[in-house]
Backbone as ProteinMPNN parsed JSONL, in Angstrom:
{"seq_chain_A": "MQRDLWFDDFAVGQNFTTAGCTLSEAQILEFGWAHDPQPFHIDLEAARLGPFGGVIASGFQTLLVAFRLVYQERIINAASLGSPGLDELRWLRPVRPGDTLSVTGEVVAVRPSASKPDRGLVTAAYTVTAQDGGAVMTFRAMHLLRRRPVPPQASVEIGTRSGS", "coords_chain_A": {"N_chain_A": [[0.839, -1.183, 0.0], [0.52, 2.151, -0.838], [1.939, 4.989, 0.794], [1.023, 7.895, 2.785], [-1.344, 9.069, 1.519], [-3.504, 11.13, -0.506], [-6.731, 12.706, -0.859], [-7.35, 12.36, -3.595], [-6.1, 9.993, -4.229], [-7.598, 7.836, -3.459], [-9.913, 5.169, -4.105], [-13.052, 3.597, -4.619], [-13.376, 0.349, -3.333], [-10.714, -0.075, -2.861], [-8.273, -1.586, -0.76], [-6.655, -2.121, 2.429], [-4.304, -3.301, 4.884], [-3.253, -3.4, 8.255], [-0.319, -3.489, 10.385], [0.159, -5.54, 13.348], [-0.9, -5.309, 16.841], [-0.26, -6.159, 20.113], [-2.156, -6.523, 23.006], [-1.525, -6.113, 26.388], [-2.224, -7.455, 29.666], [-1.723, -5.524, 31.618], [-1.906, -3.13, 30.123], [-4.624, -3.189, 29.422], [-5.876, -3.096, 31.96], [-4.885, -0.619, 32.89], [-5.96, 1.209, 30.985], [-8.672, 0.726, 31.439], [-8.972, 1.578, 34.151], [-8.433, 4.287, 33.811], [-10.319, 5.17, 31.893], [-12.653, 3.581, 31.518], [-14.042, 2.301, 33.863], [-15.343, -0.267, 34.458], [-16.1, -3.322, 36.184], [-15.215, -5.664, 34.746], [-13.144, -4.688, 33.269], [-11.235, -3.788, 35.021], [-10.84, -5.261, 37.374], [-9.465, -8.175, 38.28], [-10.463, -10.46, 39.686], [-13.252, -9.972, 39.938], [-13.791, -9.838, 37.222], [-13.189, -12.453, 36.425], [-15.288, -13.831, 37.605], [-17.364, -12.693, 36.311], [-19.446, -11.901, 33.386], [-17.785, -12.448, 31.211], [-15.816, -14.183, 31.931], [-13.236, -13.438, 32.567], [-10.787, -10.783, 32.507], [-11.338, -8.153, 30.168], [-10.623, -6.049, 27.325], [-11.622, -2.646, 27.109], [-14.12, -1.661, 24.803], [-13.737, 0.838, 23.728], [-11.014, 1.178, 23.988], [-10.17, -0.762, 22.175], [-11.118, 0.416, 19.814], [-9.532, 2.75, 19.755], [-6.96, 1.638, 19.576], [-7.212, 0.468, 17.066], [-7.489, 2.782, 15.469], [-4.954, 3.925, 15.916], [-3.321, 1.957, 14.724], [-4.084, 2.164, 12.008], [-3.279, 4.799, 11.552], [-0.523, 4.566, 11.991], [0.243, 3.23, 9.714], [0.43, 5.216, 7.912], [-1.521, 6.034, 6.053], [-3.577, 7.963, 5.874], [-2.369, 10.165, 6.945], [-0.938, 12.425, 5.768], [-2.904, 13.969, 4.593], [-5.055, 14.319, 6.305], [-7.866, 15.939, 7.667], [-9.298, 15.56, 9.869], [-12.323, 14.036, 11.155], [-15.77, 13.665, 10.447], [-17.164, 11.742, 11.803], [-18.133, 8.412, 13.007], [-19.752, 5.418, 11.917], [-21.963, 2.656, 12.437], [-20.593, 1.177, 14.445], [-19.53, -1.756, 15.941], [-19.027, -4.038, 18.528], [-17.859, -7.149, 18.467], [-16.803, -9.409, 19.711], [-15.121, -10.225, 22.818], [-11.977, -8.648, 23.601], [-9.031, -9.926, 24.765], [-6.343, -10.104, 27.245], [-3.201, -10.448, 25.711], [-4.162, -10.802, 23.167], [-3.59, -10.142, 19.752], [-4.16, -7.511, 17.722], [-5.21, -6.513, 14.476], [-5.951, -4.476, 11.601], [-8.169, -4.306, 8.878], [-9.096, -2.433, 6.059], [-11.564, -1.152, 3.854], [-12.232, 0.926, 1.182], [-15.28, 2.464, 0.8], [-16.699, 4.613, -0.137], [-16.166, 7.602, -1.964], [-16.117, 10.978, -2.062], [-15.96, 14.103, -3.472], [-15.8, 17.36, -1.98], [-18.547, 19.534, -2.269], [-18.614, 22.191, -1.652], [-16.069, 22.992, -0.879], [-13.389, 22.949, -2.707], [-10.835, 21.995, -2.177], [-10.81, 19.629, -0.807], [-12.148, 16.39, 0.258], [-14.396, 13.636, 1.061], [-13.715, 10.502, 2.344], [-14.986, 7.355, 2.885], [-14.474, 4.555, 4.856], [-14.782, 1.079, 5.451], [-14.078, -0.714, 8.253], [-12.51, -3.586, 9.69], [-11.594, -5.093, 12.615], [-9.405, -7.515, 13.652], [-8.507, -10.395, 15.629], [-5.598, -12.393, 16.485], [-6.316, -14.945, 15.652], [-7.764, -14.553, 13.412], [-10.411, -14.006, 13.71], [-13.079, -11.67, 13.733], [-13.242, -8.866, 15.877], [-14.274, -6.36, 16.08], [-16.158, -4.017, 14.163], [-16.52, -1.144, 12.04], [-17.468, 1.923, 10.412], [-15.694, 4.601, 9.096], [-15.523, 8.05, 8.481], [-13.391, 9.978, 6.62], [-12.131, 13.112, 6.395], [-10.36, 14.55, 3.934], [-7.545, 16.281, 2.525], [-7.175, 17.412, -0.852], [-4.758, 16.452, -3.327], [-2.0, 18.609, -3.403], [-1.569, 21.099, -5.902], [1.218, 21.423, -7.908], [3.213, 24.39, -7.971], [3.149, 26.485, -10.85], [5.821, 26.763, -13.13], [7.509, 29.763, -13.188], [7.863, 32.137, -15.744], [10.287, 34.26, -16.757], [10.146, 37.359, -18.184], [12.142, 39.337, -19.936], [13.889, 42.321, -20.96], [15.977, 43.269, -23.62], [18.702, 45.248, -24.114], [19.572, 47.154, -26.864], [22.094, 48.264, -27.092]], "CA_chain_A": [[0.0, 0.0, 0.0], [1.214, 3.432, -0.897], [1.857, 5.764, 2.039], [0.73, 9.327, 2.713], [-2.295, 9.273, 0.426], [-4.362, 12.308, -0.542], [-8.087, 12.359, -1.269], [-7.349, 11.939, -4.999], [-5.483, 8.671, -4.364], [-8.519, 6.801, -3.0], [-10.937, 4.686, -5.028], [-13.938, 2.597, -4.035], [-12.865, -1.005, -3.476], [-9.32, -0.131, -2.417], [-8.118, -2.258, 0.531], [-5.361, -2.085, 3.101], [-4.201, -4.039, 6.139], [-2.225, -2.835, 9.131], [0.473, -4.374, 11.237], [-0.568, -5.937, 14.543], [-0.57, -4.758, 18.152], [-0.671, -7.069, 21.168], [-2.563, -5.844, 24.234], [-1.166, -6.823, 27.615], [-3.151, -7.297, 30.786], [-1.444, -4.227, 32.246], [-2.476, -2.071, 29.277], [-6.082, -3.262, 29.539], [-6.238, -2.596, 33.284], [-4.578, 0.816, 32.96], [-6.963, 1.93, 30.206], [-9.936, 0.591, 32.154], [-8.982, 2.471, 35.314], [-8.419, 5.692, 33.374], [-11.37, 5.601, 30.977], [-13.86, 2.735, 31.457], [-13.811, 1.503, 35.074], [-16.283, -1.342, 34.744], [-15.351, -4.402, 36.85], [-14.563, -6.614, 33.835], [-11.977, -4.024, 32.678], [-10.28, -3.298, 36.031], [-10.737, -6.121, 38.556], [-9.237, -9.534, 37.784], [-11.348, -11.424, 40.341], [-14.624, -9.682, 39.503], [-13.866, -10.199, 35.801], [-13.219, -13.92, 36.347], [-16.626, -14.261, 38.011], [-18.35, -11.953, 35.534], [-20.031, -12.486, 32.17], [-16.788, -12.784, 30.184], [-14.904, -15.187, 32.46], [-11.894, -12.876, 32.698], [-10.674, -9.365, 32.153], [-11.376, -7.857, 28.733], [-10.341, -4.656, 26.971], [-12.747, -1.768, 26.79], [-14.343, -1.479, 23.366], [-13.152, 2.117, 23.332], [-9.585, 0.918, 23.828], [-10.037, -1.466, 20.903], [-11.299, 1.421, 18.765], [-8.356, 3.627, 19.716], [-5.843, 0.85, 19.043], [-7.452, 0.351, 15.62], [-7.137, 4.058, 14.849], [-3.491, 4.059, 15.948], [-2.74, 1.06, 13.723], [-4.298, 2.773, 10.691], [-2.443, 5.996, 11.466], [0.876, 4.136, 11.879], [0.501, 2.808, 8.332], [0.593, 6.454, 7.141], [-2.453, 6.014, 4.93], [-4.308, 9.23, 5.802], [-1.662, 11.175, 7.734], [-0.537, 13.634, 5.044], [-4.044, 14.749, 4.119], [-6.182, 14.298, 7.242], [-8.459, 17.149, 8.244], [-10.187, 15.087, 10.916], [-13.415, 13.149, 10.764], [-17.079, 14.05, 10.951], [-17.727, 10.73, 12.672], [-18.121, 6.971, 12.762], [-21.049, 4.781, 11.802], [-22.055, 1.199, 12.494], [-19.603, 0.598, 15.351], [-20.002, -2.982, 16.587], [-18.068, -4.869, 19.244], [-18.358, -8.48, 18.126], [-16.384, -10.38, 20.731], [-14.178, -9.589, 23.738], [-10.53, -8.636, 23.388], [-8.433, -10.386, 26.016], [-4.901, -9.923, 27.332], [-2.433, -11.295, 24.805], [-4.692, -10.752, 21.801], [-2.919, -9.269, 18.797], [-5.157, -6.936, 16.834], [-4.825, -5.845, 13.23], [-7.106, -3.825, 10.983], [-8.297, -4.231, 7.422], [-10.011, -1.386, 5.654], [-11.98, -1.109, 2.457], [-12.858, 2.191, 0.818], [-16.637, 2.202, 0.319], [-17.24, 5.813, -0.775], [-15.243, 8.714, -2.197], [-16.96, 12.076, -2.511], [-15.355, 15.426, -3.353], [-16.639, 18.368, -1.351], [-19.237, 20.424, -3.208], [-18.412, 23.581, -1.259], [-14.65, 23.286, -0.652], [-12.725, 22.123, -3.726], [-9.525, 21.517, -1.737], [-10.95, 18.452, 0.052], [-13.218, 15.44, -0.019], [-14.717, 12.7, 2.122], [-13.501, 9.091, 2.052], [-15.567, 6.48, 3.904], [-13.863, 3.224, 4.848], [-15.329, 0.053, 6.336], [-12.949, -1.328, 8.945], [-12.685, -4.784, 10.496], [-10.474, -5.36, 13.518], [-9.354, -8.955, 13.907], [-7.512, -10.929, 16.562], [-4.581, -13.239, 15.86], [-6.931, -16.145, 15.064], [-8.495, -14.149, 12.221], [-11.793, -13.681, 14.042], [-13.382, -10.246, 13.879], [-13.609, -8.419, 17.214], [-14.963, -5.081, 15.977], [-16.312, -3.423, 12.835], [-17.044, 0.216, 12.034], [-17.217, 2.751, 9.234], [-15.16, 5.912, 9.456], [-15.469, 9.067, 7.433], [-12.131, 10.724, 6.698], [-12.083, 14.351, 5.632], [-8.974, 14.574, 3.446], [-7.146, 17.293, 1.549], [-6.815, 16.969, -2.201], [-3.323, 16.561, -3.597], [-1.643, 19.975, -3.788], [-1.146, 21.316, -7.282], [2.539, 22.062, -7.859], [3.195, 25.729, -8.568], [3.612, 26.58, -12.237], [7.13, 27.401, -13.272], [7.336, 31.135, -13.665], [8.689, 32.503, -16.9], [10.669, 35.669, -16.666], [10.209, 38.08, -19.459], [13.059, 40.451, -19.742], [14.148, 43.139, -22.138], [17.39, 43.372, -23.981], [19.045, 46.566, -24.643], [20.265, 47.03, -28.163], [23.391, 48.906, -27.155]], "C_chain_A": [[0.876, 1.236, 0.0], [0.994, 4.177, 0.41], [1.494, 7.209, 1.746], [-0.17, 9.671, 1.53], [-3.079, 10.569, 0.609], [-5.744, 11.848, -0.983], [-8.095, 11.759, -2.67], [-6.786, 10.539, -5.221], [-6.428, 7.527, -4.003], [-9.547, 6.454, -4.062], [-11.778, 3.632, -4.305], [-13.378, 1.207, -4.342], [-11.419, -1.168, -3.045], [-9.264, -0.723, -1.014], [-6.74, -2.014, 1.11], [-5.452, -2.846, 4.408], [-3.061, -3.456, 6.947], [-1.36, -3.931, 9.74], [-0.365, -4.707, 12.464], [-0.083, -5.235, 15.794], [-1.118, -5.711, 19.2], [-0.989, -6.275, 22.435], [-2.198, -6.704, 25.442], [-2.248, -6.621, 28.673], [-2.967, -5.938, 31.448], [-2.026, -3.071, 31.432], [-4.0, -2.028, 29.4], [-6.535, -2.691, 30.879], [-6.009, -1.09, 33.393], [-5.619, 1.641, 32.198], [-8.316, 1.889, 30.926], [-10.027, 1.542, 33.335], [-9.093, 3.929, 34.877], [-9.694, 6.107, 32.653], [-12.673, 4.799, 31.01], [-13.843, 1.779, 32.646], [-14.925, 0.512, 35.431], [-15.498, -2.535, 35.301], [-14.625, -5.349, 35.902], [-13.399, -5.99, 33.065], [-10.888, -3.724, 33.716], [-10.013, -4.246, 37.198], [-10.648, -7.581, 38.113], [-10.213, -10.547, 38.395], [-12.802, -11.205, 39.924], [-14.808, -10.079, 38.036], [-13.951, -11.715, 35.63], [-14.607, -14.458, 36.662], [-17.728, -13.628, 37.168], [-18.741, -12.63, 34.231], [-19.02, -12.928, 31.114], [-15.75, -13.792, 30.67], [-13.467, -14.72, 32.571], [-11.891, -11.427, 32.253], [-10.664, -9.208, 30.628], [-11.071, -6.373, 28.522], [-11.651, -3.899, 26.776], [-12.895, -1.699, 25.271], [-13.742, -0.177, 22.869], [-11.634, 1.992, 23.166], [-9.328, 0.208, 22.504], [-10.161, -0.499, 19.737], [-10.064, 2.314, 18.638], [-7.113, 2.894, 19.202], [-5.992, 0.716, 17.528], [-7.076, 1.648, 14.912], [-5.621, 4.234, 14.808], [-2.831, 3.179, 14.888], [-2.906, 1.619, 12.313], [-3.368, 3.971, 10.527], [-0.965, 5.623, 11.31], [1.222, 3.662, 10.47], [0.679, 4.009, 7.396], [-0.282, 6.452, 5.891], [-3.106, 7.378, 4.764], [-3.535, 10.407, 6.397], [-1.41, 12.484, 6.994], [-1.72, 14.546, 4.765], [-5.169, 14.91, 5.132], [-6.567, 15.685, 7.74], [-9.437, 16.77, 9.357], [-11.283, 14.203, 10.355], [-14.733, 13.692, 11.28], [-17.756, 12.944, 11.757], [-17.571, 9.302, 12.195], [-19.56, 6.491, 12.646], [-20.894, 3.287, 12.032], [-20.973, 0.541, 13.346], [-20.214, -0.604, 16.063], [-18.827, -3.684, 17.258], [-18.585, -6.293, 19.163], [-17.984, -9.563, 19.126], [-15.315, -9.719, 21.6], [-12.728, -9.682, 23.261], [-9.895, -8.918, 24.744], [-6.931, -10.1, 26.044], [-4.175, -10.932, 26.438], [-2.968, -11.332, 23.389], [-3.889, -9.751, 20.973], [-3.941, -8.811, 17.777], [-4.514, -6.37, 15.582], [-6.107, -5.361, 12.569], [-7.032, -3.989, 9.474], [-9.327, -3.156, 7.121], [-10.342, -1.51, 4.189], [-12.673, 0.216, 2.216], [-14.223, 1.882, 0.209], [-17.28, 3.424, -0.328], [-16.153, 6.874, -0.863], [-16.085, 9.849, -2.775], [-16.229, 13.405, -2.352], [-16.325, 16.396, -2.688], [-17.26, 19.262, -2.415], [-18.933, 21.888, -2.899], [-16.95, 23.978, -1.081], [-13.824, 22.406, -1.58], [-11.363, 21.573, -3.31], [-9.603, 20.242, -0.916], [-12.08, 17.539, -0.407], [-13.381, 14.491, 1.148], [-14.527, 11.269, 1.62], [-14.105, 8.296, 3.203], [-14.957, 5.102, 3.742], [-14.582, 2.327, 5.839], [-14.146, -0.702, 6.929], [-13.393, -2.583, 9.685], [-11.42, -4.966, 11.313], [-10.524, -6.842, 13.847], [-8.299, -9.274, 14.953], [-6.598, -11.875, 15.794], [-5.161, -14.493, 15.214], [-7.743, -15.835, 13.809], [-9.944, -13.791, 12.482], [-11.992, -12.195, 14.258], [-13.798, -9.947, 15.317], [-14.393, -7.107, 17.174], [-15.062, -4.681, 14.508], [-16.841, -2.007, 13.001], [-16.766, 0.851, 10.686], [-16.742, 4.106, 9.718], [-15.168, 6.815, 8.234], [-14.204, 9.874, 7.658], [-12.239, 11.946, 5.8], [-10.627, 14.561, 5.239], [-8.754, 15.712, 2.451], [-6.928, 16.637, 0.189], [-5.318, 17.17, -2.379], [-3.011, 17.996, -4.027], [-1.185, 20.038, -5.248], [0.213, 21.996, -7.225], [2.468, 23.438, -8.515], [3.741, 25.687, -9.994], [4.979, 27.252, -12.249], [6.908, 28.799, -13.835], [8.322, 31.407, -14.786], [9.018, 33.985, -16.759], [10.771, 36.24, -18.069], [11.08, 39.298, -19.211], [13.212, 41.246, -21.036], [15.634, 43.156, -22.373], [17.635, 44.771, -24.518], [19.85, 46.367, -25.924], [21.628, 47.657, -28.169], [24.501, 48.048, -26.692]], "O_chain_A": [[1.847, 1.335, 0.75], [-0.039, 4.005, 1.057], [1.633, 7.688, 0.62], [0.198, 10.459, 0.658], [-3.288, 11.037, 1.729], [-5.904, 10.714, -1.435], [-8.771, 10.758, -2.911], [-6.976, 9.961, -6.291], [-6.091, 6.363, -4.219], [-9.996, 7.314, -4.82], [-11.267, 2.873, -3.482], [-12.961, 0.927, -5.466], [-10.948, -2.293, -2.88], [-10.104, -0.406, -0.172], [-5.783, -1.738, 0.387], [-6.533, -3.016, 4.97], [-2.031, -3.065, 6.398], [-1.643, -5.123, 9.619], [-1.482, -4.209, 12.605], [0.996, -4.644, 15.815], [-2.304, -6.039, 19.184], [-0.186, -5.455, 22.88], [-2.533, -7.887, 25.495], [-3.077, -5.718, 28.568], [-3.945, -5.277, 31.799], [-2.581, -2.133, 32.004], [-4.591, -0.95, 29.474], [-7.471, -1.893, 30.93], [-6.85, -0.371, 33.932], [-6.103, 2.653, 32.704], [-9.014, 2.899, 31.007], [-11.032, 2.231, 33.509], [-9.784, 4.717, 35.522], [-10.122, 7.255, 32.771], [-13.705, 5.302, 30.567], [-13.652, 0.576, 32.467], [-15.385, 0.468, 36.572], [-14.343, -2.735, 34.924], [-13.523, -5.798, 36.216], [-12.733, -6.679, 32.292], [-9.748, -3.439, 33.348], [-9.049, -4.05, 37.937], [-11.626, -8.154, 37.632], [-10.733, -11.404, 37.681], [-13.503, -12.162, 39.595], [-15.859, -10.595, 37.657], [-14.701, -12.204, 34.784], [-15.052, -15.432, 36.054], [-18.897, -13.99, 37.3], [-18.407, -13.792, 34.001], [-19.361, -13.7, 30.218], [-14.891, -14.211, 29.894], [-12.561, -15.548, 32.661], [-12.866, -10.922, 31.698], [-10.071, -10.008, 29.904], [-11.241, -5.555, 29.426], [-12.653, -4.461, 26.332], [-11.9, -1.68, 24.545], [-13.29, -0.091, 21.727], [-11.048, 2.634, 22.295], [-8.378, 0.537, 21.794], [-9.396, -0.582, 18.776], [-9.61, 2.596, 17.53], [-6.306, 3.473, 18.475], [-5.013, 0.837, 16.792], [-6.418, 1.62, 13.872], [-5.067, 4.643, 13.788], [-1.886, 3.608, 14.226], [-1.975, 1.558, 11.51], [-2.741, 4.136, 9.48], [-0.233, 6.29, 10.578], [2.389, 3.695, 10.081], [1.034, 3.843, 6.229], [0.167, 6.822, 4.806], [-3.186, 7.9, 3.652], [-4.015, 11.54, 6.35], [-1.651, 13.555, 7.55], [-1.561, 15.766, 4.705], [-6.156, 15.584, 4.838], [-5.73, 16.48, 8.167], [-10.297, 17.565, 9.737], [-11.189, 13.692, 9.239], [-14.815, 14.134, 12.426], [-18.816, 13.175, 12.34], [-16.979, 9.019, 11.153], [-20.473, 7.091, 13.212], [-19.814, 2.727, 11.841], [-20.488, -0.538, 13.005], [-21.263, -0.502, 16.7], [-17.779, -3.898, 16.65], [-19.633, -6.609, 19.727], [-18.74, -10.506, 19.36], [-14.672, -8.761, 21.17], [-12.318, -10.648, 22.617], [-10.178, -8.245, 25.735], [-6.317, -9.881, 25.0], [-4.506, -12.118, 26.422], [-2.297, -11.843, 22.493], [-3.557, -8.66, 21.438], [-4.519, -9.623, 17.054], [-3.414, -5.818, 15.625], [-7.206, -5.781, 12.931], [-5.971, -3.832, 8.87], [-10.308, -2.997, 7.848], [-9.509, -1.92, 3.381], [-13.588, 0.591, 2.948], [-14.324, 1.138, -0.767], [-18.302, 3.293, -1.002], [-15.331, 7.023, 0.042], [-16.69, 9.706, -3.837], [-15.908, 13.804, -1.232], [-17.54, 16.256, -2.826], [-16.583, 19.695, -3.348], [-18.989, 22.733, -3.793], [-16.62, 25.163, -1.126], [-13.584, 21.239, -1.273], [-10.791, 20.757, -4.032], [-8.59, 19.797, -0.378], [-12.848, 17.859, -1.314], [-12.609, 14.527, 2.107], [-15.101, 10.873, 0.606], [-13.775, 8.533, 4.364], [-14.921, 4.547, 2.644], [-14.946, 2.758, 6.933], [-13.321, -1.258, 6.205], [-14.494, -2.645, 10.234], [-10.314, -4.991, 10.773], [-11.558, -7.361, 14.268], [-7.334, -8.532, 15.14], [-6.799, -12.124, 14.606], [-4.544, -15.05, 14.306], [-8.338, -16.73, 13.21], [-10.64, -13.324, 11.581], [-11.168, -11.537, 14.892], [-14.6, -10.673, 15.906], [-15.098, -6.777, 18.128], [-14.168, -4.968, 13.711], [-17.527, -1.702, 13.976], [-15.931, 0.372, 9.918], [-17.318, 4.687, 10.638], [-14.864, 6.396, 7.118], [-13.97, 10.39, 8.751], [-12.418, 11.823, 4.588], [-9.762, 14.729, 6.098], [-9.63, 16.058, 1.658], [-6.549, 15.469, 0.094], [-4.694, 17.959, -1.669], [-3.676, 18.54, -4.909], [-0.503, 19.14, -5.744], [0.361, 23.03, -6.573], [1.749, 23.628, -9.496], [4.676, 24.945, -10.295], [5.248, 28.178, -11.484], [6.206, 28.982, -14.829], [9.466, 30.953, -14.76], [8.133, 34.834, -16.658], [11.388, 35.679, -18.974], [10.776, 40.159, -18.385], [12.699, 40.848, -22.082], [16.438, 43.068, -21.445], [16.846, 45.344, -25.27], [20.708, 45.488, -26.006], [22.299, 47.591, -29.199], [25.655, 48.477, -26.696]]}, "name": "protein", "num_of_chains": 1, "seq": "MQRDLWFDDFAVGQNFTTAGCTLSEAQILEFGWAHDPQPFHIDLEAARLGPFGGVIASGFQTLLVAFRLVYQERIINAASLGSPGLDELRWLRPVRPGDTLSVTGEVVAVRPSASKPDRGLVTAAYTVTAQDGGAVMTFRAMHLLRRRPVPPQASVEIGTRSGS"}
């Protein structure tokens, strides 16, 4: 996959896959305590007795790891103007300590801005998978991206010659 893409480089059907990231128990507990302090994210004993049979990562942590993995691939970095939002976010199965997550993305829509010709909107459908290939999360993200800059025209100097 090419790196540092601009809006103009995207086409419907284009795919990419990221490298992986392994979540440790310590990372899951730390994130849980800081951002999602439900017992199955922060308390090993309560998690063992709870609905998941052990500690699991917050879905929000999974989402943030997925974003980091996409960003580390330098797919949207050069042109990103942020995002107007996510759609269809689904947590399909728990992420546990030791799981290695990776992300695949497929471009599902490319739309130039009608009001701002320097940008456009790319929508990608993402699937986050664990090391066994099973999907743990899916979502669609809208990426507001700059168009590729037009190189400046070479200037031509017009001079005068003196006849003397």
